[in-house]
Protein backbone atom coordinates (compact mmCIF):
# COMPACT_ATOMS: atom_id res chain seq x y z
CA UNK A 1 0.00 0.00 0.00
CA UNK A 2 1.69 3.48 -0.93
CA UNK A 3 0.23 6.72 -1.86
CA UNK A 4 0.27 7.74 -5.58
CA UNK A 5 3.91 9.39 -4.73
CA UNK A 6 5.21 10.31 -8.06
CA UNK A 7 1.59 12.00 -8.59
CA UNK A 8 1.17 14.20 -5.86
CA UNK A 9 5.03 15.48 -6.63
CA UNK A 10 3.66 16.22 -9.87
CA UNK A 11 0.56 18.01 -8.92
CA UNK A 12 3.14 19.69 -5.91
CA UNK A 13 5.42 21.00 -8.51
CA UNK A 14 2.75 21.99 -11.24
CA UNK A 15 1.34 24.23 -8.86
CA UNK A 16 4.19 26.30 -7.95
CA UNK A 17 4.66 26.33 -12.25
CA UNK A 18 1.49 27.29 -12.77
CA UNK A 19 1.91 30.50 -10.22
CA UNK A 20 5.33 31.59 -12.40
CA UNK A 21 7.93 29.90 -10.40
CA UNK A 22 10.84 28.92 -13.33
CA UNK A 23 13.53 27.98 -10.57
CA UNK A 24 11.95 25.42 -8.41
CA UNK A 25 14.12 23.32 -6.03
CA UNK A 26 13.11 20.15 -4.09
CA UNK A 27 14.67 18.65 -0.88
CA UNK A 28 14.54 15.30 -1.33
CA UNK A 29 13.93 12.44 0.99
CA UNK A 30 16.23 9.59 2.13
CA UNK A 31 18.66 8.61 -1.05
CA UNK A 32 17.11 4.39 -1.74
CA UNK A 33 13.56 5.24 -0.35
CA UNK A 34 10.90 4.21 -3.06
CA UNK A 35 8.52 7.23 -1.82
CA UNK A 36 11.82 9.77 -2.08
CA UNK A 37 12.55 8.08 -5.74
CA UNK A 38 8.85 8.60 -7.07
CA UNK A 39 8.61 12.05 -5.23
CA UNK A 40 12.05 13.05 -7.21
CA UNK A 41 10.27 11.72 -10.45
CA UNK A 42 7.47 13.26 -10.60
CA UNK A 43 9.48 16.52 -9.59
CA UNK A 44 11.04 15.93 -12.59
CA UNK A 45 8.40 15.16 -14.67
CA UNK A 46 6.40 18.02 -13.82
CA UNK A 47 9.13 20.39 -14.58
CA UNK A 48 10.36 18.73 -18.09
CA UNK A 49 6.75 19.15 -18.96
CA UNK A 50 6.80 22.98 -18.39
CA UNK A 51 10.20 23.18 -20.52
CA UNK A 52 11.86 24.24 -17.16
CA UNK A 53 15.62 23.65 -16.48
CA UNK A 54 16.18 21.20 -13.81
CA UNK A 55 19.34 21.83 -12.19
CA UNK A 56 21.41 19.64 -10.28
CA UNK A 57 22.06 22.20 -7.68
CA UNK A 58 17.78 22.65 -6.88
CA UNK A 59 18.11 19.02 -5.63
CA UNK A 60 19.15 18.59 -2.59
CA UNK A 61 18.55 15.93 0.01
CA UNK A 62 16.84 16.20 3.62
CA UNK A 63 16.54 12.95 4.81
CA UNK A 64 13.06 13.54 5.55
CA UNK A 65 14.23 15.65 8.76
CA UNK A 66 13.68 18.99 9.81
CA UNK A 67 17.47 19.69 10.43
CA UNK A 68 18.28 17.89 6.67
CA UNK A 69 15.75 21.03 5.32
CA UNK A 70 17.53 23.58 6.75
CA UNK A 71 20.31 22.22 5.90
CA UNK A 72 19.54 21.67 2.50
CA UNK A 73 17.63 24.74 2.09
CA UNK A 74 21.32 26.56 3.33
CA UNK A 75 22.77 25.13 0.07
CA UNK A 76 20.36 26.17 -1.74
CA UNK A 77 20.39 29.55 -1.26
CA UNK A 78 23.38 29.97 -3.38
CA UNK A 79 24.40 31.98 -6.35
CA UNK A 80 21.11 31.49 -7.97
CA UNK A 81 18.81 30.39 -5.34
CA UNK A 82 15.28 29.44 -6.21
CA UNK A 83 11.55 30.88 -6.45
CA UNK A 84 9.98 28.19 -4.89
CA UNK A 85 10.93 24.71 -2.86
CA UNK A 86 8.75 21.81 -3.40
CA UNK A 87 9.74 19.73 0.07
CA UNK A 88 9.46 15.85 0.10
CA UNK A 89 8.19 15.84 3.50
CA UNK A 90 6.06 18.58 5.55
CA UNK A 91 8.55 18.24 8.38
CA UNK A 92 11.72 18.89 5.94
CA UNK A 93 9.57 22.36 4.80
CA UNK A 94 9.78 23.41 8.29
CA UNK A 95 13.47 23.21 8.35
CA UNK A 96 12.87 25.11 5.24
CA UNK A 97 11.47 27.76 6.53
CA UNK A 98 13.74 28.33 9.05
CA UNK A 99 16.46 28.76 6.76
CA UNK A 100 14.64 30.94 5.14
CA UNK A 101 14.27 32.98 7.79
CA UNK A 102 17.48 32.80 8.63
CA UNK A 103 18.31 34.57 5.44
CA UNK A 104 15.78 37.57 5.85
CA UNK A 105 13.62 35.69 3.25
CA UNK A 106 9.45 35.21 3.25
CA UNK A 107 7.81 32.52 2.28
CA UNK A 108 5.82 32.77 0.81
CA UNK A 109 6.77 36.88 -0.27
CA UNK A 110 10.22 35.55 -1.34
CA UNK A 111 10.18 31.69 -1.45
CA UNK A 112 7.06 29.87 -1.97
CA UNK A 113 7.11 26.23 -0.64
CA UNK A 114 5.21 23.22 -0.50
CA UNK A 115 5.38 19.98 1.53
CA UNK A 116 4.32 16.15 1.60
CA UNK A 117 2.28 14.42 4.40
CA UNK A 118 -0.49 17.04 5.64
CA UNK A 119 0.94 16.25 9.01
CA UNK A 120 -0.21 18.23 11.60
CA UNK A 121 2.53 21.00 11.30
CA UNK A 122 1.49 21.61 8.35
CA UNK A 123 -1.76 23.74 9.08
CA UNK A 124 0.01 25.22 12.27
CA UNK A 125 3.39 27.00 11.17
CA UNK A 126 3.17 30.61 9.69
CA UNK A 127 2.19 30.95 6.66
CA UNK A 128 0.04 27.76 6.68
CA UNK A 129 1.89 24.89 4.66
CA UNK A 130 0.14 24.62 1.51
CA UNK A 131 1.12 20.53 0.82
CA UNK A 132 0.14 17.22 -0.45
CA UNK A 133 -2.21 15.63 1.51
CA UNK A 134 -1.35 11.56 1.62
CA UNK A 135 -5.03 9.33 2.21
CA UNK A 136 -3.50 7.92 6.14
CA UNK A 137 -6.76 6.53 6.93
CA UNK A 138 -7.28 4.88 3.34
CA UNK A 139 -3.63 3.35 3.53
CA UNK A 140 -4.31 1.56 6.67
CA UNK A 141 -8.04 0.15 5.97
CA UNK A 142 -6.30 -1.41 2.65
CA UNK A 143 -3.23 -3.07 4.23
CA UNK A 144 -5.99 -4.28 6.92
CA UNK A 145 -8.25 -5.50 4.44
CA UNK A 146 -5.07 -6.98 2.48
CA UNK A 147 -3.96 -8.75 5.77
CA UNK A 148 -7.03 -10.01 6.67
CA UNK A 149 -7.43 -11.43 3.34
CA UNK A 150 -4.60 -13.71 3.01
CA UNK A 151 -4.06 -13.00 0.10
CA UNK A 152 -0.83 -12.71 -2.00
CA UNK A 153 0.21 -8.72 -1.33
CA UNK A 154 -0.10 -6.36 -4.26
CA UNK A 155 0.63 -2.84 -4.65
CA UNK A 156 -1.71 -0.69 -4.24
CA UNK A 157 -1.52 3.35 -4.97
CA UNK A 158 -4.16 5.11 -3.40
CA UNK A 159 -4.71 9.16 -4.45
CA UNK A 160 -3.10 11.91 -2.83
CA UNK A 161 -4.27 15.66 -2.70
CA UNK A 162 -2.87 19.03 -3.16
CA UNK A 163 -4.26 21.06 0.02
CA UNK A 164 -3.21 24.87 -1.26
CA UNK A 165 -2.70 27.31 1.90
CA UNK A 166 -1.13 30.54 2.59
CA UNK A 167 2.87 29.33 1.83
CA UNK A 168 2.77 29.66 -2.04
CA UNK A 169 1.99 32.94 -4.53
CA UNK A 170 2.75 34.15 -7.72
CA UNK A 171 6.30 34.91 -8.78
């Protein structure tokens, strides 16, 4: 049982296209991690679409940590540092937005950024987390249902959702 991953990344990173953003980074998840590999894809994807430059140097990993966020979101903020983040996890975007801040930038003024989860965080840090909602209560009535069954396991990809809030804006 997963959620459609490579999807919601899609959607994630469409969005922040589709409000201007040309130089959108992502802070990965944990390098070997089939979520973190689809997220990256449809990242990708999304931005190959749009005829967008993907540079190496707007992917960075975060280990799906708060700390690897700011981190990461340090070395992004570079030479030519991005419009927008797309973050692989919502608590990676609030190591995000520390860094951010650390740099006298505003998300979503300066930076807009978007996360992965819905987790609680998201709807409580300032500006409001605009993410991709994963379907926790679907996941586990499937793999119980699956379980219960006895029956060979399959995969299974169940929707995710793009919840906007107050972190992304036009470029």
């Amino acid at each position: 049982m997963a959620a459609a991953n490579r999807d919601g990344a899609r959607e994630a990173t469409e969005h922040l296209i589709g409000l201007g953003h040309e130089r959108v980074a992502i802070v990965t998840g944990r390098p070997g991690v089939p979520c973190a590999i689809e997220r990256l894809a449809g990242y990708r994807e999304a931005m190959a679409a749009a005829g967008l430059r993907i540079d190496p140097r707007w992917e960075v990993c975060g280990y799906f940590q708060r700390d690897g966020g700011l981190a990461a979101t340090r070395e992004l903020l570079g030479a030519e540092p991005p419009t927008a983040i797309f973050t692989c996890s919502d608590a990676m975007a609030v190591g995000v937005y520390q860094a951010l801040a650390e740099h006298g930038l505003r998300v979503p003024d300066d930076v807009s950024v978007v996360g992965f989860d819905d987790s609680w965080a998201a709807a409580h840090v300032t500006p409001a987390l605009t993410t991709v909602r994963q379907p926790w209560p679907d996941l586990g009535s499937v793999a119980l249902g699956a379980l219960l069954s006895g029956e060979a396991p399959q995969r299974v990809e169940l929707p995710t959702t793009l919840v906007v809030r107050s972190s992304t804006a036009p470029r």
